[in-house]
mmCIF file of N, CA and C in Angstrom:
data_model
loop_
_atom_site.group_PDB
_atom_site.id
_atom_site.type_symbol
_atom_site.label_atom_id
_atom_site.label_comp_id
_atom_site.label_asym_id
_atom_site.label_seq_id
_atom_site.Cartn_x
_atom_site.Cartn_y
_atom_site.Cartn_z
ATOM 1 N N UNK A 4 0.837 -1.175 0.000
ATOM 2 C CA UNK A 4 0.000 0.000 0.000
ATOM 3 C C UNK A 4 0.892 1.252 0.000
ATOM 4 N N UNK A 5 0.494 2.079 -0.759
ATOM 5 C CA UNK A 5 1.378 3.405 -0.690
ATOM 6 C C UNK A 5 0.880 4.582 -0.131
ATOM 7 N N UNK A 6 1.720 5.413 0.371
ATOM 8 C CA UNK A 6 2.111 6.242 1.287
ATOM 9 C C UNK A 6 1.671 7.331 0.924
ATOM 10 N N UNK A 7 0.535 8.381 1.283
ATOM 11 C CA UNK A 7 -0.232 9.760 0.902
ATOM 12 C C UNK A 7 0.669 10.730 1.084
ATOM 13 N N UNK A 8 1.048 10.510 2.659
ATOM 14 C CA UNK A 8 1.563 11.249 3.592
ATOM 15 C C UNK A 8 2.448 12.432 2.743
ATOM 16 N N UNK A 9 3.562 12.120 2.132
ATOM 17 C CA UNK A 9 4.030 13.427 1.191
ATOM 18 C C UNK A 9 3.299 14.362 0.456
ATOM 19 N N UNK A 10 2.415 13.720 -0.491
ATOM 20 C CA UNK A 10 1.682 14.272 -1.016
ATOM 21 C C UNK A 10 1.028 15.113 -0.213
ATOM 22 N N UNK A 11 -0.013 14.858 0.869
ATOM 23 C CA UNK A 11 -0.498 15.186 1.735
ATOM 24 C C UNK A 11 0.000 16.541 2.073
ATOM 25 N N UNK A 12 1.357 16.565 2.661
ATOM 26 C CA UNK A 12 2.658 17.178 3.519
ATOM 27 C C UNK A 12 2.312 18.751 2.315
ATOM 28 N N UNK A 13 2.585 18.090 1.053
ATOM 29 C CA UNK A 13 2.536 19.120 -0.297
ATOM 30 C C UNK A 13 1.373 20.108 0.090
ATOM 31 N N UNK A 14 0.644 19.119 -0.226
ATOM 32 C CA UNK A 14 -0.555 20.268 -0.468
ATOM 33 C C UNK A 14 -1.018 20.767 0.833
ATOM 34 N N UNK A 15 -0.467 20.473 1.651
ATOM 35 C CA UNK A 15 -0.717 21.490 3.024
ATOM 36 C C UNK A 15 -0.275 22.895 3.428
ATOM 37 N N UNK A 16 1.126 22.297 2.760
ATOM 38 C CA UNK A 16 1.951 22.970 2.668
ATOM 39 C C UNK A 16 2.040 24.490 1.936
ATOM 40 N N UNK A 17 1.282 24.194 0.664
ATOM 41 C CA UNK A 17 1.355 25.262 -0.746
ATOM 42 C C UNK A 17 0.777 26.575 0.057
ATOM 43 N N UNK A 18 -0.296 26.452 0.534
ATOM 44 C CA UNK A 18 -0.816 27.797 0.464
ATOM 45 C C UNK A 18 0.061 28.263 2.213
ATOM 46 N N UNK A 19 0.347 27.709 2.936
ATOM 47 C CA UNK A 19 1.617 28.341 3.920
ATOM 48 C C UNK A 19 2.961 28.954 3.146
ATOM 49 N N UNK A 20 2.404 28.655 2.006
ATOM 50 C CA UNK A 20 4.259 29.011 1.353
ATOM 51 C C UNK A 20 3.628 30.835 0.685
ATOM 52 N N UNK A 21 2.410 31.068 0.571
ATOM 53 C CA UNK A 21 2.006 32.002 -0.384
ATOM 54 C C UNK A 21 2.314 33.351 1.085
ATOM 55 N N UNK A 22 2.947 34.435 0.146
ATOM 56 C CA UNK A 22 3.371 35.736 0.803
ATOM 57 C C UNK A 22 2.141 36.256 1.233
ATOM 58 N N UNK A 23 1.245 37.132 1.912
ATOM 59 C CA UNK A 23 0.255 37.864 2.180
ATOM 60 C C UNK A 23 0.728 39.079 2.605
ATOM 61 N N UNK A 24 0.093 40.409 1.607
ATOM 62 C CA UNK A 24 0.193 41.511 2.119
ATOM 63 C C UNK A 24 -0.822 42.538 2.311
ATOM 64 N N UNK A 25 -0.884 43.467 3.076
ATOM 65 C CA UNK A 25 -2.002 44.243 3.047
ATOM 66 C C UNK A 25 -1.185 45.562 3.213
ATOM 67 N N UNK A 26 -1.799 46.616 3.379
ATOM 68 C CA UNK A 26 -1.408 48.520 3.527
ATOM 69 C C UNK A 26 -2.158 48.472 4.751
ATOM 70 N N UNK A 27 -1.390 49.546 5.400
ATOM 71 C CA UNK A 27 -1.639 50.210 6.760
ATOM 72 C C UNK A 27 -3.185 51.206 6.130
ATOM 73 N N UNK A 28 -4.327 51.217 6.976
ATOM 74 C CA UNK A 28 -5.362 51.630 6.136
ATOM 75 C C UNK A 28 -5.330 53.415 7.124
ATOM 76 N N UNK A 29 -4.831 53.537 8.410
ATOM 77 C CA UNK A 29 -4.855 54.800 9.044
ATOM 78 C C UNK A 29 -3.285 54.816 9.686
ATOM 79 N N UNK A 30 -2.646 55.864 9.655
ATOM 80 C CA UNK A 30 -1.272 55.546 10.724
ATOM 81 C C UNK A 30 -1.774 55.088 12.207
ATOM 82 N N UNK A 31 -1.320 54.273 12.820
ATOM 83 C CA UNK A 31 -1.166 53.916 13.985
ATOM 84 C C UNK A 31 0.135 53.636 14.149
ATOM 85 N N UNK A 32 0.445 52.634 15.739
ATOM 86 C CA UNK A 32 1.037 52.025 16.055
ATOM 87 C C UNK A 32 1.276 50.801 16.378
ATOM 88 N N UNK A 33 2.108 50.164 16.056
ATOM 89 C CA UNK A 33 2.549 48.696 16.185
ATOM 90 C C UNK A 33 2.862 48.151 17.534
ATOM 91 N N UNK A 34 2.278 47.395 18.070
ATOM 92 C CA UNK A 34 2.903 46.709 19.448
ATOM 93 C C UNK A 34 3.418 45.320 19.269
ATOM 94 N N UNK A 35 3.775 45.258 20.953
ATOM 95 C CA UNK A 35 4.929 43.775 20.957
ATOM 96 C C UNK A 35 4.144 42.415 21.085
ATOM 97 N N UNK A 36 3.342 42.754 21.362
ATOM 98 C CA UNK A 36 1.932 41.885 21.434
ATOM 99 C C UNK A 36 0.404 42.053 21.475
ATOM 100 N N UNK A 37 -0.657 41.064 20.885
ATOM 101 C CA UNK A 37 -2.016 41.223 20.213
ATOM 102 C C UNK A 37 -2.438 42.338 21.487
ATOM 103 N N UNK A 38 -2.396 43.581 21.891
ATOM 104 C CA UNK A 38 -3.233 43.840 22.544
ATOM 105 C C UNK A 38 -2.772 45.762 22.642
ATOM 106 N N UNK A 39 -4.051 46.653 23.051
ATOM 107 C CA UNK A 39 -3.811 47.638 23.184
ATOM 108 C C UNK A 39 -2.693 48.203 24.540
ATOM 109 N N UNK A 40 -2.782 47.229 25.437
ATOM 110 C CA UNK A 40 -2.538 47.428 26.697
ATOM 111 C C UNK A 40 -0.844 46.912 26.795
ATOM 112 N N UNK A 41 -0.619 46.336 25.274
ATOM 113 C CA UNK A 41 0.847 45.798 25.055
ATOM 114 C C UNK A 41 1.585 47.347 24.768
ATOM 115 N N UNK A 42 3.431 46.241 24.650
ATOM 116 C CA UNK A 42 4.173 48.117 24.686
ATOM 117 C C UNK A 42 4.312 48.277 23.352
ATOM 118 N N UNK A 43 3.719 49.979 23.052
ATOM 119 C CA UNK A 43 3.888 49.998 21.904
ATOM 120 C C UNK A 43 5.296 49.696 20.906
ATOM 121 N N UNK A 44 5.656 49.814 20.061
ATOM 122 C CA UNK A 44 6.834 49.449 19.712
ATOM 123 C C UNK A 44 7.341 51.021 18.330
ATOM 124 N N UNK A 45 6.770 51.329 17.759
ATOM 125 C CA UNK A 45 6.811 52.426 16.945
ATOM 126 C C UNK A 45 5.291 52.390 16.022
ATOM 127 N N UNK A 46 5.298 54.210 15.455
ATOM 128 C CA UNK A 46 3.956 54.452 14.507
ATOM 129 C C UNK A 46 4.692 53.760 13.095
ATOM 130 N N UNK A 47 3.327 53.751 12.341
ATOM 131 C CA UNK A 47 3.750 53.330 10.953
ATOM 132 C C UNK A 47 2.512 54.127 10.167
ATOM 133 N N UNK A 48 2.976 54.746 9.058
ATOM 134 C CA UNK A 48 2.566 55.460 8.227
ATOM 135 C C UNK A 48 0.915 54.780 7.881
ATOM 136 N N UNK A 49 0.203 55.493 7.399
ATOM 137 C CA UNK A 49 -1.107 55.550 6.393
ATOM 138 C C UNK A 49 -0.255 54.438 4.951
ATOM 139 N N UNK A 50 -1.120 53.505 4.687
ATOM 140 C CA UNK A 50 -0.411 53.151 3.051
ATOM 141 C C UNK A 50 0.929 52.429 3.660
ATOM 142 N N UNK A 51 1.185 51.900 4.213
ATOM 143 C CA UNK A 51 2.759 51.155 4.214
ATOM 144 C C UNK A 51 2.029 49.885 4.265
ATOM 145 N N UNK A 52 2.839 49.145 3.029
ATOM 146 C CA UNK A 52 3.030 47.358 2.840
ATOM 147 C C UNK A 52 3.748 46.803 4.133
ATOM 148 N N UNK A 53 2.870 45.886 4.741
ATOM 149 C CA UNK A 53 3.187 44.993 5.613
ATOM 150 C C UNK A 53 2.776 43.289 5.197
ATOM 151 N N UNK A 54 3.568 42.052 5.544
ATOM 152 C CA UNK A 54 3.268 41.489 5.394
ATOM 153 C C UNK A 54 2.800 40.312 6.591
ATOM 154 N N UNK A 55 1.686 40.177 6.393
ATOM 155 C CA UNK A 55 0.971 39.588 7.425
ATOM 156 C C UNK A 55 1.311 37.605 7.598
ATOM 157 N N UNK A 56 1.712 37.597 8.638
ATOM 158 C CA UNK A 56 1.915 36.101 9.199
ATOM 159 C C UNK A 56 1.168 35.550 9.932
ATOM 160 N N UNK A 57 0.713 36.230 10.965
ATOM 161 C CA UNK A 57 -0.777 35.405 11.967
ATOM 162 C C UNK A 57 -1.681 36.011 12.174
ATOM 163 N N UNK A 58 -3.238 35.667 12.155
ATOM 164 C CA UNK A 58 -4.145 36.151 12.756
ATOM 165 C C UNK A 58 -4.563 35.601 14.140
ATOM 166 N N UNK A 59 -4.703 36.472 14.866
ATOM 167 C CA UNK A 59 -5.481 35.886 16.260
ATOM 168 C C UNK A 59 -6.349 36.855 17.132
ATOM 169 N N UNK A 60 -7.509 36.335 16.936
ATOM 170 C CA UNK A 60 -8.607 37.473 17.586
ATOM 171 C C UNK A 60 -8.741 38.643 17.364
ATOM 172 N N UNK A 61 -8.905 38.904 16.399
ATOM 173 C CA UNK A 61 -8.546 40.130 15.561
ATOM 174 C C UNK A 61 -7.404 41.400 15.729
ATOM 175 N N UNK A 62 -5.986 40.579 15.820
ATOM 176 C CA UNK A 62 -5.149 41.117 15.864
ATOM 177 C C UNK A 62 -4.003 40.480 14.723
ATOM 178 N N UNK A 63 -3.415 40.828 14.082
ATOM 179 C CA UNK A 63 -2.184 40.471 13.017
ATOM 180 C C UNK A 63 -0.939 40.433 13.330
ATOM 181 N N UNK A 64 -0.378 39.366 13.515
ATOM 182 C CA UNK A 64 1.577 39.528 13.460
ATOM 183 C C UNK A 64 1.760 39.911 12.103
ATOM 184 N N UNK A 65 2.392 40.839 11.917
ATOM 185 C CA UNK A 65 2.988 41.348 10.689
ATOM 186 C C UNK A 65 4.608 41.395 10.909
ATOM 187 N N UNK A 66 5.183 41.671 9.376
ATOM 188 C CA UNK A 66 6.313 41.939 9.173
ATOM 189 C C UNK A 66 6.441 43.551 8.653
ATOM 190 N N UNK A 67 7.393 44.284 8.659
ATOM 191 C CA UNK A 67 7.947 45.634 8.071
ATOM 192 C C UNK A 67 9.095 45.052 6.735
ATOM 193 N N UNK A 68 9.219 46.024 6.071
ATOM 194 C CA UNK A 68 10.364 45.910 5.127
ATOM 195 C C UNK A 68 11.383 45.613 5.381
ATOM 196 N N UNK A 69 11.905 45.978 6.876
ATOM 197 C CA UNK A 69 13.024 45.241 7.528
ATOM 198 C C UNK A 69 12.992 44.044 8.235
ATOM 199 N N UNK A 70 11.970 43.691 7.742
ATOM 200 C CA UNK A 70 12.274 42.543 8.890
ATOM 201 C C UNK A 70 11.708 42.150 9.888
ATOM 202 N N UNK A 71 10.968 43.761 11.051
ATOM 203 C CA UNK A 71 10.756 43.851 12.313
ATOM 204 C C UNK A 71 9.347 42.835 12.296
ATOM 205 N N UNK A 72 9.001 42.572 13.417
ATOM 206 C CA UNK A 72 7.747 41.741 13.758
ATOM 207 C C UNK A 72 6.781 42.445 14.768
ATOM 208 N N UNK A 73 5.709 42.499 14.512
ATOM 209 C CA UNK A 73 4.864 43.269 15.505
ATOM 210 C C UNK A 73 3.376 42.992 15.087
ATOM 211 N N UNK A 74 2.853 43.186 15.782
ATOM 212 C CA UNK A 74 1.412 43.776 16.572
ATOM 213 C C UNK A 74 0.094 44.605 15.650
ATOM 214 N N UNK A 75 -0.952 44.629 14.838
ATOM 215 C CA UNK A 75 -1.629 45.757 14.583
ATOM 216 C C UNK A 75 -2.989 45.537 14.629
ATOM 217 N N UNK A 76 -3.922 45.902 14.639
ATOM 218 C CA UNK A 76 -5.114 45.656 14.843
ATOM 219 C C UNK A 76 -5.580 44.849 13.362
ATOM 220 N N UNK A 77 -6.566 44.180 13.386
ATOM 221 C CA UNK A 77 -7.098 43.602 12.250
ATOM 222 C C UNK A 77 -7.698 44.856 11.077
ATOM 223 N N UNK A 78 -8.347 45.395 12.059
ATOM 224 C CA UNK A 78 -9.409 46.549 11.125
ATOM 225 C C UNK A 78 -8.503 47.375 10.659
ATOM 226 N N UNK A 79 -6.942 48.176 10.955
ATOM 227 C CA UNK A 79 -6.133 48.771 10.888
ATOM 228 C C UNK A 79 -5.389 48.642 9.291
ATOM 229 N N UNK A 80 -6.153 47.062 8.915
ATOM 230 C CA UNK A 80 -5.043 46.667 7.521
ATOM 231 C C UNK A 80 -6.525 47.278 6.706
ATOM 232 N N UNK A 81 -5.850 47.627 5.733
ATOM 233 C CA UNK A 81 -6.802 48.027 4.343
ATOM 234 C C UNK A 81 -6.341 46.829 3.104
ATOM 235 N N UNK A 82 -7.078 46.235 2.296
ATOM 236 C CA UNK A 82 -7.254 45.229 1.286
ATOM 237 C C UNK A 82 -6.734 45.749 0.219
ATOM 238 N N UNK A 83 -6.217 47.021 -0.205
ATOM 239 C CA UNK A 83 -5.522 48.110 -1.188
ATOM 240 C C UNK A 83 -4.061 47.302 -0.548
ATOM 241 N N UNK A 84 -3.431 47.440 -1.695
ATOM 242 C CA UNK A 84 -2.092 46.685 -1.773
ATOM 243 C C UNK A 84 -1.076 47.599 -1.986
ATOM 244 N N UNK A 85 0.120 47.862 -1.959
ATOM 245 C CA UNK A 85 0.886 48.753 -1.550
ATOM 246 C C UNK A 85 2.191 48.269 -1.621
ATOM 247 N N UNK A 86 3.375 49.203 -2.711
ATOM 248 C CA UNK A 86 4.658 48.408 -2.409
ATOM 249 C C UNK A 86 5.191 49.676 -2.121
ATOM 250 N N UNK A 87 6.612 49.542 -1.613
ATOM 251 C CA UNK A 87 7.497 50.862 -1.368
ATOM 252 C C UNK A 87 9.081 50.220 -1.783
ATOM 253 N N UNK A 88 9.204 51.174 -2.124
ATOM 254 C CA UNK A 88 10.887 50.996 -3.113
ATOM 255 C C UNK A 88 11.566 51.147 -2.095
ATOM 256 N N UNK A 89 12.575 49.983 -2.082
ATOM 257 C CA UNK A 89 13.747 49.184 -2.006
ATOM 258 C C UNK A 89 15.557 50.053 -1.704
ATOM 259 N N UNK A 90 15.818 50.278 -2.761
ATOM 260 C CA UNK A 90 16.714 50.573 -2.828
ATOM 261 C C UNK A 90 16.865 51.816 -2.877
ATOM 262 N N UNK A 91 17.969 52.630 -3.356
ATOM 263 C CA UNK A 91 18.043 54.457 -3.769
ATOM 264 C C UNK A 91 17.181 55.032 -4.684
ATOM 265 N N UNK A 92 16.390 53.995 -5.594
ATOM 266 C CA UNK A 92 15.946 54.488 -6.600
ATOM 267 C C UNK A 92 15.532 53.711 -7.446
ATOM 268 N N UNK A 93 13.857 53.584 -8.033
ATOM 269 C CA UNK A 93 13.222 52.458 -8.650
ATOM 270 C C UNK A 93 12.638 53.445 -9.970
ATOM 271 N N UNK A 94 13.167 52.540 -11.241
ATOM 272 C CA UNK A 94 12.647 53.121 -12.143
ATOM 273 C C UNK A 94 11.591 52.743 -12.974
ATOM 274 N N UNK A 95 10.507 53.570 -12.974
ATOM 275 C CA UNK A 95 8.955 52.971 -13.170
ATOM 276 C C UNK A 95 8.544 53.063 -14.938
ATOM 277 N N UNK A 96 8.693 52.504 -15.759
ATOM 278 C CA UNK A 96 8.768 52.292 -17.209
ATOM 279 C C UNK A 96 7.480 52.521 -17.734
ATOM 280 N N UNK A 97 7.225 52.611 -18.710
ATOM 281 C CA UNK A 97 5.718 52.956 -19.595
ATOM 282 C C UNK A 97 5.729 50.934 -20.113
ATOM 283 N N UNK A 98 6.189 50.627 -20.258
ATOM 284 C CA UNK A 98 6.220 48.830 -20.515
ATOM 285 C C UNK A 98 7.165 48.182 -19.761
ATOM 286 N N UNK A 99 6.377 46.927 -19.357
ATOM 287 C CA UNK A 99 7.347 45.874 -18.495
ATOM 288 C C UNK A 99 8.582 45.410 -19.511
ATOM 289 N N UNK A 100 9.652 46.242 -19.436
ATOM 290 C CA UNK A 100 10.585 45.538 -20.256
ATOM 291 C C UNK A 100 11.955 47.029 -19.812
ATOM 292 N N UNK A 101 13.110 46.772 -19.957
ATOM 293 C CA UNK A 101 14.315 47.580 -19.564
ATOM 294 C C UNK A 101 14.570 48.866 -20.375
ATOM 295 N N UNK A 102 13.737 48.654 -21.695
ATOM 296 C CA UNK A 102 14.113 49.393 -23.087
ATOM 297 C C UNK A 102 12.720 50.940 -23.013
ATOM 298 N N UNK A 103 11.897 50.460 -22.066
ATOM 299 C CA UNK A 103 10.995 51.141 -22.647
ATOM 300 C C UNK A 103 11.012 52.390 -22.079
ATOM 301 N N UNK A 104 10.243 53.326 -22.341
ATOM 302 C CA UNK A 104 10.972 55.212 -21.737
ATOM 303 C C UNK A 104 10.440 55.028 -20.585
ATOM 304 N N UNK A 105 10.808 55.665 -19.920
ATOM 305 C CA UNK A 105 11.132 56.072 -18.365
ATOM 306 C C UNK A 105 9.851 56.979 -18.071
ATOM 307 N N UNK A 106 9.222 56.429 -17.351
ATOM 308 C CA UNK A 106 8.008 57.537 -16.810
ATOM 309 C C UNK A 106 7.948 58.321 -15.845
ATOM 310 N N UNK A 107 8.848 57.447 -14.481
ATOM 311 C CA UNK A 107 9.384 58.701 -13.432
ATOM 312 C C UNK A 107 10.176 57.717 -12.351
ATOM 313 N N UNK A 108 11.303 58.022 -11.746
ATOM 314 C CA UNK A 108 11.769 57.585 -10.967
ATOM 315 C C UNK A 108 11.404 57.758 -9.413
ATOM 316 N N UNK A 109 11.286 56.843 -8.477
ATOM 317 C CA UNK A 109 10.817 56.978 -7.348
ATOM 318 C C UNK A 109 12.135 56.251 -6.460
ATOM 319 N N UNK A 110 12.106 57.475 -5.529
ATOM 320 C CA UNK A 110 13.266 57.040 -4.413
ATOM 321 C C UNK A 110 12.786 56.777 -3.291
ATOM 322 N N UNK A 111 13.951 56.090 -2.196
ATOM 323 C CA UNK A 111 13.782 54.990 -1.434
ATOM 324 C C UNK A 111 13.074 55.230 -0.221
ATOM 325 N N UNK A 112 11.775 54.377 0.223
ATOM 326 C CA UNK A 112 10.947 54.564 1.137
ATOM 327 C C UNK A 112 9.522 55.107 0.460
ATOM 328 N N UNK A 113 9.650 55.698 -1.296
ATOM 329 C CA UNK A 113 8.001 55.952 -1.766
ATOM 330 C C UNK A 113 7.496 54.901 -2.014
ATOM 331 N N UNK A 114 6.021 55.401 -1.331
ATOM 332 C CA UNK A 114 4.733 53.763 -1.167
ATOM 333 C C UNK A 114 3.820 54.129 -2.618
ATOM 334 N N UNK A 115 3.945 53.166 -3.424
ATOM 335 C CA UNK A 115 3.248 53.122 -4.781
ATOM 336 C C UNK A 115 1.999 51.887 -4.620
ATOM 337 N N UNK A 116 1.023 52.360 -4.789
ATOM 338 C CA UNK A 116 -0.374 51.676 -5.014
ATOM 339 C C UNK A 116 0.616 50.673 -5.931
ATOM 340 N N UNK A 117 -0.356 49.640 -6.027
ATOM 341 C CA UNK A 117 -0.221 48.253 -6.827
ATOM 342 C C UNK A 117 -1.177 47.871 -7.555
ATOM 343 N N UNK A 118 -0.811 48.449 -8.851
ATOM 344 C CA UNK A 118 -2.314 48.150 -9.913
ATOM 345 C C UNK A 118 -2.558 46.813 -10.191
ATOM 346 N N UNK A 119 -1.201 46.230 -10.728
ATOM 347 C CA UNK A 119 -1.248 44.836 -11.063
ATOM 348 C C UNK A 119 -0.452 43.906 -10.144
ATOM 349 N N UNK A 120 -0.429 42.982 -9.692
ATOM 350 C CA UNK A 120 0.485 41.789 -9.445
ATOM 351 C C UNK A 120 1.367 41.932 -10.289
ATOM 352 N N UNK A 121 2.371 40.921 -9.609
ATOM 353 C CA UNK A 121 3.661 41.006 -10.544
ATOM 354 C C UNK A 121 3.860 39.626 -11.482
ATOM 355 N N UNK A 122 3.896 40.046 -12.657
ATOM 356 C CA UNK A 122 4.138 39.214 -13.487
ATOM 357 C C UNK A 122 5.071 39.523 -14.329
ATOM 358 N N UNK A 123 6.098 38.220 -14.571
ATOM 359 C CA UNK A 123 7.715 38.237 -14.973
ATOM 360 C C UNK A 123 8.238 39.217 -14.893
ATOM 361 N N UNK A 124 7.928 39.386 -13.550
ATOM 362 C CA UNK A 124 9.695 39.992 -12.775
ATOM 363 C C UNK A 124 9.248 41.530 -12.527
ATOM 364 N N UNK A 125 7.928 42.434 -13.115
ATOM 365 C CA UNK A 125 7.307 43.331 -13.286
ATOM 366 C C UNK A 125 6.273 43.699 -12.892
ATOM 367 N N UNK A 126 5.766 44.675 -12.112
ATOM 368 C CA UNK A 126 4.515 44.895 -11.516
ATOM 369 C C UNK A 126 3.866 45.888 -12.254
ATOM 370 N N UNK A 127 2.758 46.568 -12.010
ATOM 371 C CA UNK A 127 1.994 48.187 -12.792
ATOM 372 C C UNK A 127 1.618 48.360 -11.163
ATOM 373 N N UNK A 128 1.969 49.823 -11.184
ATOM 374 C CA UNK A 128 2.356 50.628 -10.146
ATOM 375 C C UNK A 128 1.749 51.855 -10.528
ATOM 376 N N UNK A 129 1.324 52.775 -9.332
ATOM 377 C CA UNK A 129 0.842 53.886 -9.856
ATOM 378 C C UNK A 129 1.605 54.941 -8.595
ATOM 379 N N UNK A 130 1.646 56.236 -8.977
ATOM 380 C CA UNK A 130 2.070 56.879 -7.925
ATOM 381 C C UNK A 130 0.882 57.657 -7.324
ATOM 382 N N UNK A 131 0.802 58.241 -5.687
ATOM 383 C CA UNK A 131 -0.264 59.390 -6.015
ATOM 384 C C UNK A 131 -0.030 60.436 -6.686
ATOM 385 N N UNK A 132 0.655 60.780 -7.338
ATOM 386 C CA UNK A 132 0.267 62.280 -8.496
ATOM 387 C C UNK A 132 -0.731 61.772 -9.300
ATOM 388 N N UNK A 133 -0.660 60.155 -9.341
ATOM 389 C CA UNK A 133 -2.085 59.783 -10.683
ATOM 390 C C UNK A 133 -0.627 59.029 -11.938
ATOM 391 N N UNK A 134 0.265 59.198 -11.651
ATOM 392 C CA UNK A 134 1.528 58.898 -12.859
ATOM 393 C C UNK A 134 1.434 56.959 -12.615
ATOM 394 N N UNK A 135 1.619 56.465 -13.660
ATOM 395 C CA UNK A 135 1.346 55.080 -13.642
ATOM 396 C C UNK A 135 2.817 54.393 -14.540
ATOM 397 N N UNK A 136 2.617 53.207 -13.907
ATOM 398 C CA UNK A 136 4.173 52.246 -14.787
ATOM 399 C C UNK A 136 4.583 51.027 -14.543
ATOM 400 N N UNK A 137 5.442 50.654 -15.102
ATOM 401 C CA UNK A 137 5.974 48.904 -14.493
ATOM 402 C C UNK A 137 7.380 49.396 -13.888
ATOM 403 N N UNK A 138 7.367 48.751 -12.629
ATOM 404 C CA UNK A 138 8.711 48.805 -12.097
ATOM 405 C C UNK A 138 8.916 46.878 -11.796
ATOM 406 N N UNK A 139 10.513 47.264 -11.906
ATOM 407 C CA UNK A 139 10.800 45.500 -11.537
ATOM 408 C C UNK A 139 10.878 45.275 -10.071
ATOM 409 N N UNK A 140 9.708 43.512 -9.919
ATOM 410 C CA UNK A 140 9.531 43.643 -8.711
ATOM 411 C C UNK A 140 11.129 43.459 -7.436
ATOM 412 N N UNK A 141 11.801 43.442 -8.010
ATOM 413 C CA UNK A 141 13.021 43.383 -7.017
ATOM 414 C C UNK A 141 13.805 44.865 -6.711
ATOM 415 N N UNK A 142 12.819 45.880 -7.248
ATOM 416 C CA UNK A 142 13.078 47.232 -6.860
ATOM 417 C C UNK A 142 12.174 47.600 -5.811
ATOM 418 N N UNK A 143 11.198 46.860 -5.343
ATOM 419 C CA UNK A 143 9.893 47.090 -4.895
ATOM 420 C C UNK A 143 9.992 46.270 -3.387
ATOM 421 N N UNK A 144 9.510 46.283 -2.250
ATOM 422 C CA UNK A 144 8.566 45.753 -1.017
ATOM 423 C C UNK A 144 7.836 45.162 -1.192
ATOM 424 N N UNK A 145 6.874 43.908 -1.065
ATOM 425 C CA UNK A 145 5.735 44.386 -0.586
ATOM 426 C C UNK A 145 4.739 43.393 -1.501
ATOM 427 N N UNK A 146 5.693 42.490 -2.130
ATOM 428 C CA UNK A 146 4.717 41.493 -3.485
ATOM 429 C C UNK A 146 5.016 40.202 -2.794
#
C-alpha cells in the first residue's frame, strides 16, 4: 500500500508558502503583542506594505520591510495593496521591459499603489500624483 503522507505534507503545505500583504489603512502604532494594553513598539505610516503572518482574535503579526515583527489591529489593515521601493531608486517604465521610456523615478521609502500583481519579474504601479508604470519587482517591497 502506498504512502499519501508526502503528497499530503505538499498540499498542506502550498498555500503556507504564499506571501500575504495588506497597507496600513490609518497611521497607527505597532505593538509587541495582540493587545492595546501591550508596549507599543513604533507608529507606521497611512499606506505602508506589511506582510501579514498570523491572525489571532482580531489582531495580526505582521512583518515591516526590515524585517521587524509586531502587533496591529485587524481593522487597521486596508485590502488596497501597496509596495514601497527598495533601494536608492526604482525606475517605473511605460512597458514591463528595460528598453521602454522612463516615466518617473521613485526614491527609497516611496509607497506606490499596486495596480497589477507582478508578473515576470514586473509589476503596474501607480504613484499618487495619478503617474502610472511597471517597475521591476526586485526594486519594490511588498509582493
Amino acid at each position: 500500500m502506498r504512502s499519501f503522507a508526502p503528497l499530503l505534507v505538499l498540499l498542506l503545505a502550498g498555500p503556507a508558502l504564499a506571501l500575504d500583504y495588506r497597507s496600513v489603512a490609518e497611521a497607527t502604532a505597532l505593538y509587541d503583542a495582540p493587545s492595546q494594553k501591550a508596549k507599543p513598539l513604533y507608529a507606521i505610516a497611512r499606506g505602508t506594505p506589511l506582510e501579514l503572518i498570523v491572525t489571532v482574535e482580531g489582531w495580526v503579526k505582521v512583518r515591516d520591510q526590515k524585517g521587524d515583527l509586531a502587533w496591529i489591529e485587524k481593522r487597521l489593515l486596508a485590502e488596497k495593496r501597496t509596495v514601497i521601493v527598495r533601494g536608492d531608486r526604482a525606475q517605473v517604465r511605460d512597458q514591463a521591459d528595460d528598453k521602454a521610456p522612463l516615466v518617473f523615478d521613485a526614491e527609497k521609502d516611496v509607497v506606490l499603489d499596486l495596480v497589477e500583481p507582478a508578473a515576470a519579474g514586473w509589476a503596474r504601479v501607480k504613484h499618487r500624483d495619478g503617474q502610472q508604470g511597471f517597475v521591476k519587482a526586485a526594486q519594490v517591497w511588498g509582493l
